[in-house]
PDB file of C-alpha atoms in Angstrom:
ATOM      1  CA  GLY G   9       0.000   0.000   0.000  1.00 56.00           C
ATOM      2  CA  ALA G  10       0.934   3.643  -0.183  1.00 83.00           C
ATOM      3  CA  GLY G  11       0.706   4.406   3.529  1.00 94.00           C
ATOM      4  CA  VAL G  12       3.134   4.103   6.418  1.00 97.00           C
ATOM      5  CA  SER G  13       3.719   0.468   7.254  1.00 97.00           C
ATOM      6  CA  GLN G  14       4.770  -0.763  10.695  1.00 98.00           C
ATOM      7  CA  THR G  15       5.786  -4.226  11.790  1.00 97.00           C
ATOM      8  CA  PRO G  16       5.075  -6.120  13.890  1.00 98.00           C
ATOM      9  CA  SER G  17       1.552  -4.951  14.638  1.00 97.00           C
ATOM     10  CA  ASN G  18       1.729  -6.709  17.997  1.00 97.00           C
ATOM     11  CA  LYS G  19       4.711  -7.780  20.046  1.00 97.00           C
ATOM     12  CA  VAL G  20       4.629  -9.520  23.390  1.00 98.00           C
ATOM     13  CA  THR G  21       7.947  -9.921  25.141  1.00 97.00           C
ATOM     14  CA  GLU G  22       9.361 -10.597  28.575  1.00 97.00           C
ATOM     15  CA  LYS G  23      11.002  -8.065  30.811  1.00 97.00           C
ATOM     16  CA  GLY G  24      14.682  -7.718  30.007  1.00 97.00           C
ATOM     17  CA  LYS G  25      14.425  -8.771  26.353  1.00 97.00           C
ATOM     18  CA  TYR G  26      15.508  -6.791  23.279  1.00 98.00           C
ATOM     19  CA  VAL G  27      12.896  -5.576  20.789  1.00 98.00           C
ATOM     20  CA  GLU G  28      13.041  -4.052  17.314  1.00 98.00           C
ATOM     21  CA  LEU G  29      10.141  -2.223  15.714  1.00 98.00           C
ATOM     22  CA  ARG G  30      10.210  -1.392  12.029  1.00 98.00           C
ATOM     23  CA  CYS G  31       8.709   1.500  10.085  1.00 98.00           C
ATOM     24  CA  ASP G  32       8.440   1.826   6.307  1.00 97.00           C
ATOM     25  CA  PRO G  33       7.412   5.428   5.516  1.00 96.00           C
ATOM     26  CA  ILE G  34       5.544   6.761   2.528  1.00 95.00           C
ATOM     27  CA  SER G  35       7.830   6.713  -0.482  1.00 93.00           C
ATOM     28  CA  GLY G  36       9.602  10.034  -0.947  1.00 90.00           C
ATOM     29  CA  HIS G  37       8.920  11.331   2.564  1.00 92.00           C
ATOM     30  CA  THR G  38      12.186  12.636   3.968  1.00 90.00           C
ATOM     31  CA  ALA G  39      10.940  13.271   7.502  1.00 91.00           C
ATOM     32  CA  LEU G  40      10.191  10.369   9.838  1.00 94.00           C
ATOM     33  CA  TYR G  41       9.010  10.455  13.438  1.00 94.00           C
ATOM     34  CA  TRP G  42       8.553   7.973  16.230  1.00 97.00           C
ATOM     35  CA  TYR G  43       5.958   8.516  18.914  1.00 97.00           C
ATOM     36  CA  ARG G  44       4.592   6.263  21.616  1.00 97.00           C
ATOM     37  CA  GLN G  45       1.097   6.307  23.007  1.00 97.00           C
ATOM     38  CA  SER G  46      -0.169   4.886  26.262  1.00 95.00           C
ATOM     39  CA  LEU G  47      -3.831   4.241  26.968  1.00 91.00           C
ATOM     40  CA  GLY G  48      -5.767   7.454  27.505  1.00 89.00           C
ATOM     41  CA  GLN G  49      -2.846   9.646  26.521  1.00 93.00           C
ATOM     42  CA  GLY G  50      -1.845  11.495  23.392  1.00 94.00           C
ATOM     43  CA  PRO G  51       1.181  10.433  21.331  1.00 95.00           C
ATOM     44  CA  GLU G  52       4.473  11.277  23.042  1.00 95.00           C
ATOM     45  CA  PHE G  53       7.348  12.407  20.807  1.00 93.00           C
ATOM     46  CA  LEU G  54      10.438  10.197  20.772  1.00 96.00           C
ATOM     47  CA  ILE G  55      12.657  11.070  17.804  1.00 94.00           C
ATOM     48  CA  TYR G  56      12.653  12.854  14.441  1.00 91.00           C
ATOM     49  CA  PHE G  57      14.753  11.977  11.384  1.00 92.00           C
ATOM     50  CA  GLN G  58      15.407  14.215   8.431  1.00 89.00           C
ATOM     51  CA  GLY G  59      16.927  11.900   5.846  1.00 89.00           C
ATOM     52  CA  THR G  60      19.380   9.529   7.511  1.00 90.00           C
ATOM     53  CA  GLY G  61      20.206  11.666  10.514  1.00 89.00           C
ATOM     54  CA  ALA G  62      18.380  12.008  13.804  1.00 88.00           C
ATOM     55  CA  ALA G  63      17.673  15.741  13.860  1.00 85.00           C
ATOM     56  CA  ASP G  64      15.942  15.660  17.243  1.00 88.00           C
ATOM     57  CA  ASP G  65      16.178  12.744  19.661  1.00 92.00           C
ATOM     58  CA  SER G  66      15.228  14.697  22.754  1.00 90.00           C
ATOM     59  CA  GLY G  67      12.155  12.559  23.374  1.00 92.00           C
ATOM     60  CA  LEU G  68      13.967   9.262  23.841  1.00 96.00           C
ATOM     61  CA  PRO G  69      13.337   8.433  27.501  1.00 94.00           C
ATOM     62  CA  ASN G  70      16.729   6.861  28.259  1.00 94.00           C
ATOM     63  CA  ASP G  71      19.679   5.107  26.674  1.00 95.00           C
ATOM     64  CA  ARG G  72      17.778   1.829  26.339  1.00 97.00           C
ATOM     65  CA  PHE G  73      16.014   3.389  23.364  1.00 98.00           C
ATOM     66  CA  PHE G  74      17.748   3.891  20.038  1.00 96.00           C
ATOM     67  CA  ALA G  75      16.565   4.415  16.466  1.00 97.00           C
ATOM     68  CA  VAL G  76      18.252   4.264  13.086  1.00 96.00           C
ATOM     69  CA  ARG G  77      17.406   5.139   9.524  1.00 96.00           C
ATOM     70  CA  PRO G  78      20.529   4.101   7.616  1.00 94.00           C
ATOM     71  CA  GLU G  79      19.340   4.704   4.064  1.00 92.00           C
ATOM     72  CA  GLY G  80      16.899   7.510   4.685  1.00 90.00           C
ATOM     73  CA  SER G  81      13.831   5.345   4.237  1.00 94.00           C
ATOM     74  CA  VAL G  82      13.045   2.444   6.586  1.00 97.00           C
ATOM     75  CA  SER G  83      13.619   3.107  10.267  1.00 97.00           C
ATOM     76  CA  THR G  84      14.051   0.730  13.182  1.00 98.00           C
ATOM     77  CA  LEU G  85      13.327   1.592  16.802  1.00 98.00           C
ATOM     78  CA  LYS G  86      15.384  -0.554  19.145  1.00 98.00           C
ATOM     79  CA  ILE G  87      14.601  -1.085  22.828  1.00 98.00           C
ATOM     80  CA  GLN G  88      17.100  -2.881  25.047  1.00 97.00           C
ATOM     81  CA  ARG G  89      16.373  -4.545  28.398  1.00 97.00           C
ATOM     82  CA  THR G  90      12.659  -3.900  28.083  1.00 98.00           C
ATOM     83  CA  GLU G  91      10.695  -2.912  31.163  1.00 97.00           C
ATOM     84  CA  ARG G  92       6.970  -3.230  31.894  1.00 96.00           C
ATOM     85  CA  GLY G  93       6.676   0.560  31.637  1.00 96.00           C
ATOM     86  CA  ASP G  94       7.723   0.350  27.988  1.00 97.00           C
ATOM     87  CA  SER G  95       4.365  -1.225  27.144  1.00 97.00           C
ATOM     88  CA  ALA G  96       2.582   1.122  24.735  1.00 97.00           C
ATOM     89  CA  VAL G  97       1.658   1.571  21.092  1.00 98.00           C
ATOM     90  CA  TYR G  98       4.672   2.791  19.149  1.00 98.00           C
ATOM     91  CA  LEU G  99       3.601   5.010  16.268  1.00 98.00           C
ATOM     92  CA  CYS G 100       5.686   5.931  13.279  1.00 97.00           C
ATOM     93  CA  ALA G 101       4.816   8.872  11.051  1.00 95.00           C
ATOM     94  CA  SER G 102       6.279  10.444   7.955  1.00 94.00           C
ATOM     95  CA  SER G 103       5.883  13.721   6.152  1.00 90.00           C
ATOM     96  CA  SER G 104       7.164  15.344   3.005  1.00 84.00           C
ATOM     97  CA  ASP G 105       7.928  18.742   4.452  1.00 71.00           C
ATOM     98  CA  GLY G 106       9.241  18.320   7.986  1.00 58.00           C
ATOM     99  CA  MET G 107       6.095  19.561   9.678  1.00 60.00           C
ATOM    100  CA  ASN G 108       5.633  22.816   7.801  1.00 63.00           C
ATOM    101  CA  THR G 109       2.030  21.887   7.138  1.00 64.00           C
ATOM    102  CA  GLY G 110       1.654  19.871  10.325  1.00 70.00           C
ATOM    103  CA  GLU G 111       0.413  16.875   8.443  1.00 83.00           C
ATOM    104  CA  LEU G 112       2.018  13.697   9.650  1.00 89.00           C
ATOM    105  CA  PHE G 113       0.900  10.421   8.138  1.00 93.00           C
ATOM    106  CA  PHE G 114       0.860   7.799  10.844  1.00 95.00           C
ATOM    107  CA  GLY G 115       1.129   4.068  10.585  1.00 97.00           C
ATOM    108  CA  GLU G 116      -1.249   1.836  12.516  1.00 96.00           C
ATOM    109  CA  GLY G 117       1.362   1.336  15.212  1.00 97.00           C
ATOM    110  CA  SER G 118       3.173  -1.521  16.884  1.00 98.00           C
ATOM    111  CA  ARG G 119       1.554  -2.553  20.150  1.00 97.00           C
ATOM    112  CA  LEU G 120       4.284  -3.618  22.573  1.00 98.00           C
ATOM    113  CA  THR G 121       3.434  -5.568  25.697  1.00 98.00           C
ATOM    114  CA  VAL G 122       6.201  -6.313  28.179  1.00 97.00           C
ATOM    115  CA  LEU G 123       5.272  -9.031  30.655  1.00 96.00           C
TER     116      LEU G 123
ATOM    117  CA  ARG S  29       2.647  21.000  33.879  1.00 60.00           C
ATOM    118  CA  LYS S  30       1.926  19.463  30.465  1.00 68.00           C
ATOM    119  CA  GLU S  31       2.913  21.461  27.406  1.00 88.00           C
ATOM    120  CA  VAL S  32      -0.496  21.000  25.822  1.00 93.00           C
ATOM    121  CA  GLU S  33      -3.579  20.682  28.003  1.00 94.00           C
ATOM    122  CA  GLN S  34      -7.073  19.793  26.876  1.00 94.00           C
ATOM    123  CA  ASP S  35     -10.519  19.503  28.368  1.00 86.00           C
ATOM    124  CA  PRO S  36     -10.565  16.121  30.093  1.00 75.00           C
ATOM    125  CA  GLY S  37     -13.894  15.006  28.634  1.00 86.00           C
ATOM    126  CA  PRO S  38     -15.553  12.712  27.830  1.00 92.00           C
ATOM    127  CA  PHE S  39     -18.214  14.647  25.991  1.00 95.00           C
ATOM    128  CA  ASN S  40     -21.458  12.809  25.290  1.00 96.00           C
ATOM    129  CA  VAL S  41     -23.780  14.831  23.071  1.00 97.00           C
ATOM    130  CA  PRO S  42     -26.920  14.101  21.026  1.00 97.00           C
ATOM    131  CA  GLU S  43     -26.858  14.158  17.249  1.00 98.00           C
ATOM    132  CA  GLY S  44     -27.248  17.666  15.937  1.00 98.00           C
ATOM    133  CA  ALA S  45     -25.686  19.322  18.984  1.00 97.00           C
ATOM    134  CA  THR S  46     -22.895  21.874  18.897  1.00 97.00           C
ATOM    135  CA  VAL S  47     -19.851  21.012  20.965  1.00 96.00           C
ATOM    136  CA  ALA S  48     -16.657  22.938  21.698  1.00 95.00           C
ATOM    137  CA  PHE S  49     -13.250  21.726  22.818  1.00 94.00           C
ATOM    138  CA  ASN S  50     -10.571  23.895  24.358  1.00 94.00           C
ATOM    139  CA  CYS S  51      -6.834  23.572  24.567  1.00 95.00           C
ATOM    140  CA  THR S  52      -4.032  25.612  26.111  1.00 95.00           C
ATOM    141  CA  TYR S  53      -0.305  25.416  25.411  1.00 93.00           C
ATOM    142  CA  SER S  54       2.623  26.533  27.520  1.00 90.00           C
ATOM    143  CA  ASN S  55       5.422  27.129  24.993  1.00 82.00           C
ATOM    144  CA  SER S  56       5.090  30.696  23.743  1.00 79.00           C
ATOM    145  CA  ALA S  57       7.553  29.868  20.933  1.00 79.00           C
ATOM    146  CA  SER S  58       5.023  27.488  19.393  1.00 78.00           C
ATOM    147  CA  GLN S  59       4.598  28.291  15.757  1.00 79.00           C
ATOM    148  CA  SER S  60       1.711  26.344  14.332  1.00 87.00           C
ATOM    149  CA  PHE S  61      -1.323  24.551  15.609  1.00 91.00           C
ATOM    150  CA  PHE S  62      -3.539  21.698  14.536  1.00 93.00           C
ATOM    151  CA  TRP S  63      -6.383  19.432  15.484  1.00 95.00           C
ATOM    152  CA  TYR S  64      -6.008  15.727  14.854  1.00 96.00           C
ATOM    153  CA  ARG S  65      -8.715  13.109  15.103  1.00 97.00           C
ATOM    154  CA  GLN S  66      -8.124   9.580  16.408  1.00 97.00           C
ATOM    155  CA  ASP S  67     -10.705   6.835  16.127  1.00 96.00           C
ATOM    156  CA  CYS S  68     -10.673   4.018  18.666  1.00 93.00           C
ATOM    157  CA  ARG S  69      -7.574   1.830  18.250  1.00 90.00           C
ATOM    158  CA  LYS S  70      -6.599   3.668  15.072  1.00 94.00           C
ATOM    159  CA  GLU S  71      -3.834   6.081  14.192  1.00 95.00           C
ATOM    160  CA  PRO S  72      -4.236   9.877  14.491  1.00 96.00           C
ATOM    161  CA  LYS S  73      -5.153  11.794  11.342  1.00 95.00           C
ATOM    162  CA  LEU S  74      -4.982  15.502  10.636  1.00 93.00           C
ATOM    163  CA  LEU S  75      -8.398  17.146  10.940  1.00 95.00           C
ATOM    164  CA  MET S  76      -7.449  20.756  10.321  1.00 93.00           C
ATOM    165  CA  SER S  77      -4.863  23.431  10.856  1.00 90.00           C
ATOM    166  CA  VAL S  78      -5.590  26.375  13.135  1.00 91.00           C
ATOM    167  CA  TYR S  79      -4.876  29.924  12.008  1.00 84.00           C
ATOM    168  CA  SER S  80      -4.855  33.170  13.968  1.00 83.00           C
ATOM    169  CA  SER S  81      -7.692  34.551  11.890  1.00 84.00           C
ATOM    170  CA  GLY S  82      -9.813  31.486  12.616  1.00 85.00           C
ATOM    171  CA  ASN S  83     -10.737  28.988   9.967  1.00 91.00           C
ATOM    172  CA  GLU S  84     -13.675  26.852   9.041  1.00 93.00           C
ATOM    173  CA  ASP S  85     -14.004  23.539   7.260  1.00 93.00           C
ATOM    174  CA  GLY S  86     -17.633  22.583   6.823  1.00 96.00           C
ATOM    175  CA  ARG S  87     -19.106  21.964  10.273  1.00 97.00           C
ATOM    176  CA  PHE S  88     -15.743  22.465  11.988  1.00 97.00           C
ATOM    177  CA  THR S  89     -14.370  25.818  13.136  1.00 97.00           C
ATOM    178  CA  ALA S  90     -10.954  26.314  14.716  1.00 96.00           C
ATOM    179  CA  GLN S  91      -9.742  29.392  16.565  1.00 94.00           C
ATOM    180  CA  LEU S  92      -6.359  30.448  17.902  1.00 93.00           C
ATOM    181  CA  ASN S  93      -5.616  33.117  20.501  1.00 92.00           C
ATOM    182  CA  ARG S  94      -1.838  33.552  20.654  1.00 90.00           C
ATOM    183  CA  ALA S  95      -1.965  36.107  23.460  1.00 90.00           C
ATOM    184  CA  SER S  96      -3.822  33.671  25.716  1.00 91.00           C
ATOM    185  CA  GLN S  97      -2.093  30.599  24.226  1.00 92.00           C
ATOM    186  CA  TYR S  98      -5.479  29.053  23.653  1.00 92.00           C
ATOM    187  CA  ILE S  99      -6.919  26.963  20.829  1.00 94.00           C
ATOM    188  CA  SER S 100     -10.498  25.852  20.276  1.00 95.00           C
ATOM    189  CA  LEU S 101     -12.472  23.533  18.034  1.00 96.00           C
ATOM    190  CA  LEU S 102     -16.203  23.910  17.449  1.00 97.00           C
ATOM    191  CA  ILE S 103     -18.270  21.175  15.850  1.00 97.00           C
ATOM    192  CA  ARG S 104     -21.740  22.109  14.658  1.00 98.00           C
ATOM    193  CA  ASP S 105     -24.583  19.727  13.852  1.00 98.00           C
ATOM    194  CA  SER S 106     -22.768  16.727  15.326  1.00 98.00           C
ATOM    195  CA  LYS S 107     -22.967  13.434  13.467  1.00 98.00           C
ATOM    196  CA  LEU S 108     -22.611   9.923  14.835  1.00 98.00           C
ATOM    197  CA  SER S 109     -19.459   9.640  12.724  1.00 97.00           C
ATOM    198  CA  ASP S 110     -17.867  12.515  14.659  1.00 98.00           C
ATOM    199  CA  SER S 111     -17.414  10.174  17.630  1.00 97.00           C
ATOM    200  CA  ALA S 112     -13.661  10.002  18.186  1.00 97.00           C
ATOM    201  CA  THR S 113     -10.871  11.471  20.295  1.00 96.00           C
ATOM    202  CA  TYR S 114      -9.776  14.964  19.267  1.00 97.00           C
ATOM    203  CA  LEU S 115      -6.130  15.799  19.823  1.00 96.00           C
ATOM    204  CA  CYS S 116      -4.851  19.348  20.121  1.00 95.00           C
ATOM    205  CA  VAL S 117      -1.388  19.605  18.554  1.00 93.00           C
ATOM    206  CA  VAL S 118       1.269  22.283  18.745  1.00 91.00           C
ATOM    207  CA  ASN S 119       4.353  22.568  16.554  1.00 86.00           C
ATOM    208  CA  TRP S 120       7.591  24.278  17.453  1.00 77.00           C
ATOM    209  CA  VAL S 121      10.808  24.516  15.520  1.00 73.00           C
ATOM    210  CA  SER S 122      14.219  25.385  16.950  1.00 72.00           C
ATOM    211  CA  GLY S 123      17.187  24.870  14.673  1.00 69.00           C
ATOM    212  CA  SER S 124      17.026  21.287  13.486  1.00 63.00           C
ATOM    213  CA  ALA S 125      14.609  20.314  16.220  1.00 64.00           C
ATOM    214  CA  ARG S 126      10.996  19.940  15.245  1.00 69.00           C
ATOM    215  CA  GLN S 127       8.269  18.552  17.412  1.00 78.00           C
ATOM    216  CA  LEU S 128       4.575  18.131  17.122  1.00 85.00           C
ATOM    217  CA  THR S 129       3.427  17.987  20.729  1.00 90.00           C
ATOM    218  CA  PHE S 130       0.074  16.310  21.304  1.00 93.00           C
ATOM    219  CA  GLY S 131      -2.413  16.893  24.069  1.00 94.00           C
ATOM    220  CA  SER S 132      -3.984  13.942  25.839  1.00 94.00           C
ATOM    221  CA  GLY S 133      -7.114  14.231  23.746  1.00 95.00           C
ATOM    222  CA  THR S 134     -10.785  14.819  24.392  1.00 95.00           C
ATOM    223  CA  GLN S 135     -13.157  11.947  23.766  1.00 95.00           C
ATOM    224  CA  LEU S 136     -16.415  12.754  21.994  1.00 96.00           C
ATOM    225  CA  THR S 137     -19.363  10.402  21.723  1.00 97.00           C
ATOM    226  CA  VAL S 138     -22.321  11.514  19.635  1.00 97.00           C
ATOM    227  CA  LEU S 139     -25.471   9.705  20.688  1.00 97.00           C
ATOM    228  CA  PRO S 140     -28.428   8.856  18.420  1.00 95.00           C
TER     229      PRO S 140
END
């Protein structure tokens, strides 16, 4: 499809495990964002890529979280030593103009559950 | 204090009613403003931008008051299909940093 694609759609893991979440943005979109959303809350900013570089990673909660976008398209969010508090829906979004119009196109999210 | 605060809701209104949502933001350097809509267990989608002069899109009207750091959304003649969570969103840019900051959302249920 032409939208933002995220995999897996659901991930259940045990505390302490390593997790990777993948995002395939809309073709041609140079800006890519990761957010996470907990129940009853709005999306919380994690990191923003412009091309291959992380232009703003101020939302990453700690050094267990890391994201890459090596070729300026697909991005992977990596979480080490997962904790129960990491359970949330991780949303990826892309845009063509780095937020100038405010329109981010979100994927359906990856629901992470840490037991 | 949260950067973007919204009415807690939920709002339950009958079809045809007019309903208004309010939002305040704390970062005076915020540059642009939006309302997003999120259906249950779905991703957020842009509803409309918010301009200082106020803007309208069909039954939806958005207003911005920069001096008071306040944003509003008015929905007229509510439809069942308007039932969703409405997210107030603020954008700020500083150098290479760009963030869309979302409020917690206000849940609307339109009742038949």
